[in-house]
Tab-separated table of C-alpha atoms in Angstrom:
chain	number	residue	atom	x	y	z
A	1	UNK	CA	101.113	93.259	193.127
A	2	UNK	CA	98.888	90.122	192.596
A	3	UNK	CA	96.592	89.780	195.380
A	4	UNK	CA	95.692	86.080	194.969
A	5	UNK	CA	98.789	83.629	195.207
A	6	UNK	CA	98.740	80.867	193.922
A	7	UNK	CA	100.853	77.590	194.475
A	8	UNK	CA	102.723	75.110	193.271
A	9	UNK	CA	103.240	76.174	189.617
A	10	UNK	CA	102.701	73.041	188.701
A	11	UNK	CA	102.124	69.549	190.363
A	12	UNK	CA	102.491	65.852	188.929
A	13	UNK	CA	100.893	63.259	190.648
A	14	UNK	CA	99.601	59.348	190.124
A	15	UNK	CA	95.995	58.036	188.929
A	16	UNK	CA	94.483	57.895	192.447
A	17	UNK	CA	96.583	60.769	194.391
A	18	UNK	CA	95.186	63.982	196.062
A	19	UNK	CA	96.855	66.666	194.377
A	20	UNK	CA	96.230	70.035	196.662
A	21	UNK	CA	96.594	73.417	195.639
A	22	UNK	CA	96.520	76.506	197.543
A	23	UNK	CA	96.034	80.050	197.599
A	24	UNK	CA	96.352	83.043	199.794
A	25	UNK	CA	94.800	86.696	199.703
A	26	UNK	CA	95.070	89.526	201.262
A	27	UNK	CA	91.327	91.806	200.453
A	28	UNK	CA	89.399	91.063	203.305
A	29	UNK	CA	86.429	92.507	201.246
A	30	UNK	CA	86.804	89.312	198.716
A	31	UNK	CA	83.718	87.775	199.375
A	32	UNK	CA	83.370	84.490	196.200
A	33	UNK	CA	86.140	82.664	195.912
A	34	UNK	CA	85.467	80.761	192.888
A	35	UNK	CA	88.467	77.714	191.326
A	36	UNK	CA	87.925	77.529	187.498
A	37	UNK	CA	90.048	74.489	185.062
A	38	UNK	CA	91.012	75.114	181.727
A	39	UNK	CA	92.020	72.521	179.452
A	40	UNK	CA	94.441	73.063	176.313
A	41	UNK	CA	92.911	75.642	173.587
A	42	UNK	CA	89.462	76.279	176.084
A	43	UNK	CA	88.845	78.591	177.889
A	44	UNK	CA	88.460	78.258	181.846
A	45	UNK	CA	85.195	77.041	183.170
A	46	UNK	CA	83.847	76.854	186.821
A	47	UNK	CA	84.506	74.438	188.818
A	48	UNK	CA	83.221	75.113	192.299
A	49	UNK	CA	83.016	78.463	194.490
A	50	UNK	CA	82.712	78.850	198.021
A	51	UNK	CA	81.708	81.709	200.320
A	52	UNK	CA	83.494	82.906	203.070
A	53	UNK	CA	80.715	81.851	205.285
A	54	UNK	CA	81.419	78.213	204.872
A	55	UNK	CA	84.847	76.071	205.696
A	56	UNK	CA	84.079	73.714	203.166
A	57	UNK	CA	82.371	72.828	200.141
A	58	UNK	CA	82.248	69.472	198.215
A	59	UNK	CA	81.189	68.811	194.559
A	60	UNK	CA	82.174	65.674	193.423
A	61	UNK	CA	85.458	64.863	193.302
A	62	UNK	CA	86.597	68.545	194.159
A	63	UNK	CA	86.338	69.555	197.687
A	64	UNK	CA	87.302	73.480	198.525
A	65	UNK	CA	88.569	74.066	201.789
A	66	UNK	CA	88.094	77.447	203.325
A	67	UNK	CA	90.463	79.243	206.143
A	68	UNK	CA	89.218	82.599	206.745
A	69	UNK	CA	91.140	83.630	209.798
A	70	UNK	CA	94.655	82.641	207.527
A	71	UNK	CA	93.052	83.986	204.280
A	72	UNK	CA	93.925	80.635	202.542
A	73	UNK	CA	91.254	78.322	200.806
A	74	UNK	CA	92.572	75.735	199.101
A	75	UNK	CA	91.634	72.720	196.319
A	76	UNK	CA	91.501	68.621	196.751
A	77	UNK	CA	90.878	66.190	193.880
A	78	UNK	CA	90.353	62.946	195.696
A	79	UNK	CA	90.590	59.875	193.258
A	80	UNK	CA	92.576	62.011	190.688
A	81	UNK	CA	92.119	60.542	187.051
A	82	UNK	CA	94.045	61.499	183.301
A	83	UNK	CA	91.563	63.851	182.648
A	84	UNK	CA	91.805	66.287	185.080
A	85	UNK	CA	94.708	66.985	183.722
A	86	UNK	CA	94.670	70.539	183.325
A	87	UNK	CA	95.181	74.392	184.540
A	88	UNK	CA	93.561	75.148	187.568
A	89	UNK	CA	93.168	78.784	188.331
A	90	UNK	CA	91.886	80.178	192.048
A	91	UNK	CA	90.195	83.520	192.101
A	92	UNK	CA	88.473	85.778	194.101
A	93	UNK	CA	86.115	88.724	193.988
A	94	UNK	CA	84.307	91.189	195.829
A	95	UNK	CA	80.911	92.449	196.245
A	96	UNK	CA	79.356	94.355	193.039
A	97	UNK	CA	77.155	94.453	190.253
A	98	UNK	CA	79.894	93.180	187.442
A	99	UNK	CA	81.872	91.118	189.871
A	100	UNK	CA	85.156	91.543	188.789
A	101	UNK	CA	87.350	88.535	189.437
A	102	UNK	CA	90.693	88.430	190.683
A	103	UNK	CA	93.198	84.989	189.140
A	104	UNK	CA	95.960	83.353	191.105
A	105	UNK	CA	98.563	82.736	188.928
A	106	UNK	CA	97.629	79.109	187.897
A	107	UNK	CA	98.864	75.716	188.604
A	108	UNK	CA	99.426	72.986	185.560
A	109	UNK	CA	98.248	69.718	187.107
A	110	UNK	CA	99.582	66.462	185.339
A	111	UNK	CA	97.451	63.457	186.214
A	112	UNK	CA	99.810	60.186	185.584
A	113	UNK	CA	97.834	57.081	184.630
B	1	UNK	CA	74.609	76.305	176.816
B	2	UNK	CA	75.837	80.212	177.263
B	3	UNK	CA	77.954	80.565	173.843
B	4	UNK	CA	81.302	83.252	174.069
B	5	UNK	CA	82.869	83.086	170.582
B	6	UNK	CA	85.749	84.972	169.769
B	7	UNK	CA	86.884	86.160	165.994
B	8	UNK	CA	89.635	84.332	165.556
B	9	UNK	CA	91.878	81.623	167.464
B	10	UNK	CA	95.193	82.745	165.850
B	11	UNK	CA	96.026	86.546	164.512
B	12	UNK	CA	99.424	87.507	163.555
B	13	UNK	CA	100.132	91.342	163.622
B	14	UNK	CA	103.218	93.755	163.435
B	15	UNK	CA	104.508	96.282	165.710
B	16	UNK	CA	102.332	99.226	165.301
B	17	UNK	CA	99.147	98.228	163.497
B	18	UNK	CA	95.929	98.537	164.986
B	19	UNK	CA	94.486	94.896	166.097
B	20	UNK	CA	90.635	94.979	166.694
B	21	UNK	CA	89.694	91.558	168.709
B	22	UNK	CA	86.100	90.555	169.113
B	23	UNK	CA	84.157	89.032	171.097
B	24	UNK	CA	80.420	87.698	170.712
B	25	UNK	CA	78.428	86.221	173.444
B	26	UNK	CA	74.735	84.646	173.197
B	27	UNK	CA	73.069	84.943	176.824
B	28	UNK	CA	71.704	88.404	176.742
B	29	UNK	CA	74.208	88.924	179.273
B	30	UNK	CA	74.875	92.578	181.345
B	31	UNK	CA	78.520	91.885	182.043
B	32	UNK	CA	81.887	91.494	179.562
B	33	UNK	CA	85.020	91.247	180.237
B	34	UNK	CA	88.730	91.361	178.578
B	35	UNK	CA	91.182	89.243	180.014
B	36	UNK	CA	94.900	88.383	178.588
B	37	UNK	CA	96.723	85.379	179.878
B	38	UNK	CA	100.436	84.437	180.400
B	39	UNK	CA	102.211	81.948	181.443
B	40	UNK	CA	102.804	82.451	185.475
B	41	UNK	CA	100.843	85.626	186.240
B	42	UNK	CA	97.406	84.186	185.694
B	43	UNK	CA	94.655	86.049	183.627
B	44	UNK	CA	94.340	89.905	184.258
B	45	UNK	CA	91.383	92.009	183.461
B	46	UNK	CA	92.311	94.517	180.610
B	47	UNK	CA	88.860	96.290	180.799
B	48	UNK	CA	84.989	95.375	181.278
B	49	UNK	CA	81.963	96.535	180.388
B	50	UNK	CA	78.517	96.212	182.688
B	51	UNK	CA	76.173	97.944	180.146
B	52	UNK	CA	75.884	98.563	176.623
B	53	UNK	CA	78.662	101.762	175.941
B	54	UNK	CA	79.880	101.956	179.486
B	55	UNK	CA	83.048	100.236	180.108
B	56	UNK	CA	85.963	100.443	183.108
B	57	UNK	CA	89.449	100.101	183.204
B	58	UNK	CA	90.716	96.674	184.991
B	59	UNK	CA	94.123	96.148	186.050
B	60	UNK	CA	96.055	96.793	182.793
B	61	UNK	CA	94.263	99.118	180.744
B	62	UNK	CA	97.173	100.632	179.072
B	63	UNK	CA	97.541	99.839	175.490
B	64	UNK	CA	94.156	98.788	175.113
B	65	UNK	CA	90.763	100.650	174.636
B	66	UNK	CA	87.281	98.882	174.165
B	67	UNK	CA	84.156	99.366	172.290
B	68	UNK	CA	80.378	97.620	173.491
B	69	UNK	CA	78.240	99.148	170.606
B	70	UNK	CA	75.701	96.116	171.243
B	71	UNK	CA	74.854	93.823	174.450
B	72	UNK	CA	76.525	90.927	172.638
B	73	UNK	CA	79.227	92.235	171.400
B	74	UNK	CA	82.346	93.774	173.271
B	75	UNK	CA	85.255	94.550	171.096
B	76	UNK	CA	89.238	94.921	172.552
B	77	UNK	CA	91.540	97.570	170.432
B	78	UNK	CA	95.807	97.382	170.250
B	79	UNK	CA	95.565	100.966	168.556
B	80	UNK	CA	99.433	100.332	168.269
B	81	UNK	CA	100.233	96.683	168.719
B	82	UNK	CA	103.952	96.294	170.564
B	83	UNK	CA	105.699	92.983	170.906
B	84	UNK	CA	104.757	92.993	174.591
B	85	UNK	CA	101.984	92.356	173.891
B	86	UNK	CA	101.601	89.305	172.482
B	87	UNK	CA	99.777	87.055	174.419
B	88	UNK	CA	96.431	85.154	174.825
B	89	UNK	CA	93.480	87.182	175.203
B	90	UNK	CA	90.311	85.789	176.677
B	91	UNK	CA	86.637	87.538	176.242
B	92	UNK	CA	84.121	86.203	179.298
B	93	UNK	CA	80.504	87.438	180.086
B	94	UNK	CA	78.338	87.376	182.976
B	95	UNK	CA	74.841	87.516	184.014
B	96	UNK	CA	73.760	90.716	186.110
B	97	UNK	CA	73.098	90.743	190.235
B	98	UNK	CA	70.479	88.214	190.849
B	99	UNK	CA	70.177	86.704	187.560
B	100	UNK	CA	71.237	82.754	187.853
B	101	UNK	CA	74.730	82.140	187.700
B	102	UNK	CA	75.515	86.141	188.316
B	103	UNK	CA	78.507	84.916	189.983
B	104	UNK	CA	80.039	82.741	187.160
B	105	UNK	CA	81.906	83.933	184.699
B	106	UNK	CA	81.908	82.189	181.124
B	107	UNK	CA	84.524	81.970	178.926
B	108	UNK	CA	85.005	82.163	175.072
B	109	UNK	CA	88.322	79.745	173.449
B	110	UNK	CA	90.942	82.675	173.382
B	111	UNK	CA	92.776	84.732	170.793
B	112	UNK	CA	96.297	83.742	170.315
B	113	UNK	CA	98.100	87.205	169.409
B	114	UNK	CA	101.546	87.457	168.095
B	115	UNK	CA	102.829	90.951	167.620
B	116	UNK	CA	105.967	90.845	165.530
């Protein structure tokens, strides 16, 4: 069973929109919930990570908004451009020394100029 | 910059030969992990290692065994490659508890198998 969902699939939007994607879990003891973007033929890379402790967290562009009572957090790109056109992939993980992470299933942005 | 290469980008195999898939990282780092990718379920962890020669399973071990001989080096085995799985396969390391960035996980370019 995947215990990070992710959604939409994949999400189209205009230079300028706010595309949002969600995600849900159901381990209360995920503690790091960290979104990471992969562009074609990379590997994903970090993008921002918030705690549980926290509603929200802004970097940027990227803003991660946290839910803890619906065990949703969720990302906004304000002022979307071409280039973050990419796969974004939620995760989540729980306390230890390796910490393991668990993926959402990805969604394929497409940033329109 | 922390540095995860992987041996190749694209390996071609057929159904039943044993596929050895390595992975190389530069940061002194504790923490390695297997990953394979596909299309609407996301990456899952195959196995990971938090130690030189100690390794446990993820979610789909089966299939697959691993080898960490060295810190930098943690090495995925097919010992009989099947069509299911072909797939991307993704090496990352980590840093260990309260090293910077322990949290983050860092990611080599991916191994395009095809098994046919």
């Amino acid at each position: 069973q995947q215990q990070v969902k992710q959604s939409p699939q994949s999400l189209i939007v205009q230079k300028g929109g706010i595309p949002i994607i969600n995600c849900a879990y159901e381990n209360t003891a995920f503690d790091y919930f960290p979104w990471y973007q992969q562009f074609p033929g990379k590997g994903p890379a970090l993008l921002i990570a918030i705690r549980p402790d926290v509603s929200e967290k802004k970097e940027g562009r990227f803003t991660i908004s946290f839910n803890k009572s619906a065990k949703q957090f969720s990302l906004h790109i304000m002022d979307s451009q071409p280039g973050d056109s990419a796969t974004y992939f939620c995760a989540a993980s729980k306390p230890g020394s390796a910490r393991q992470l668990t993926f959402g299933s990805g969604t394929q942005l497409t940033v329109l100029p | 910059d922390v540095k995860v290469t992987q041996s190749s980008r694209y390996l071609v195999k057929r159904t039943g030969e044993k596929v050895f898939l390595e992975c190389v990282q530069d940061m002194d780092h504790e923490n390695m992990f297997w990953y394979r990718q596909d299309p609407g379920l996301g990456l899952r962890l195959i196995y990971f290692s938090y130690d030189v020669k100690m390794k446990e399973k993820g979610d789909i071990p089966e299939g697959y065994s691993v080898s960490r001989e060295k810190k930098e080096r943690f090495s995925l085995i097919l010992e009989s490659a099947s069509t299911n799985q072909t797939s991307m396969y993704l090496c990352a390391s980590s840093p260990s508890l309260g090293q910077p960035s322990h949290n983050e996980q860092f990611f080599g370019p991916g191994t395009r198998l095809t098994v046919l």
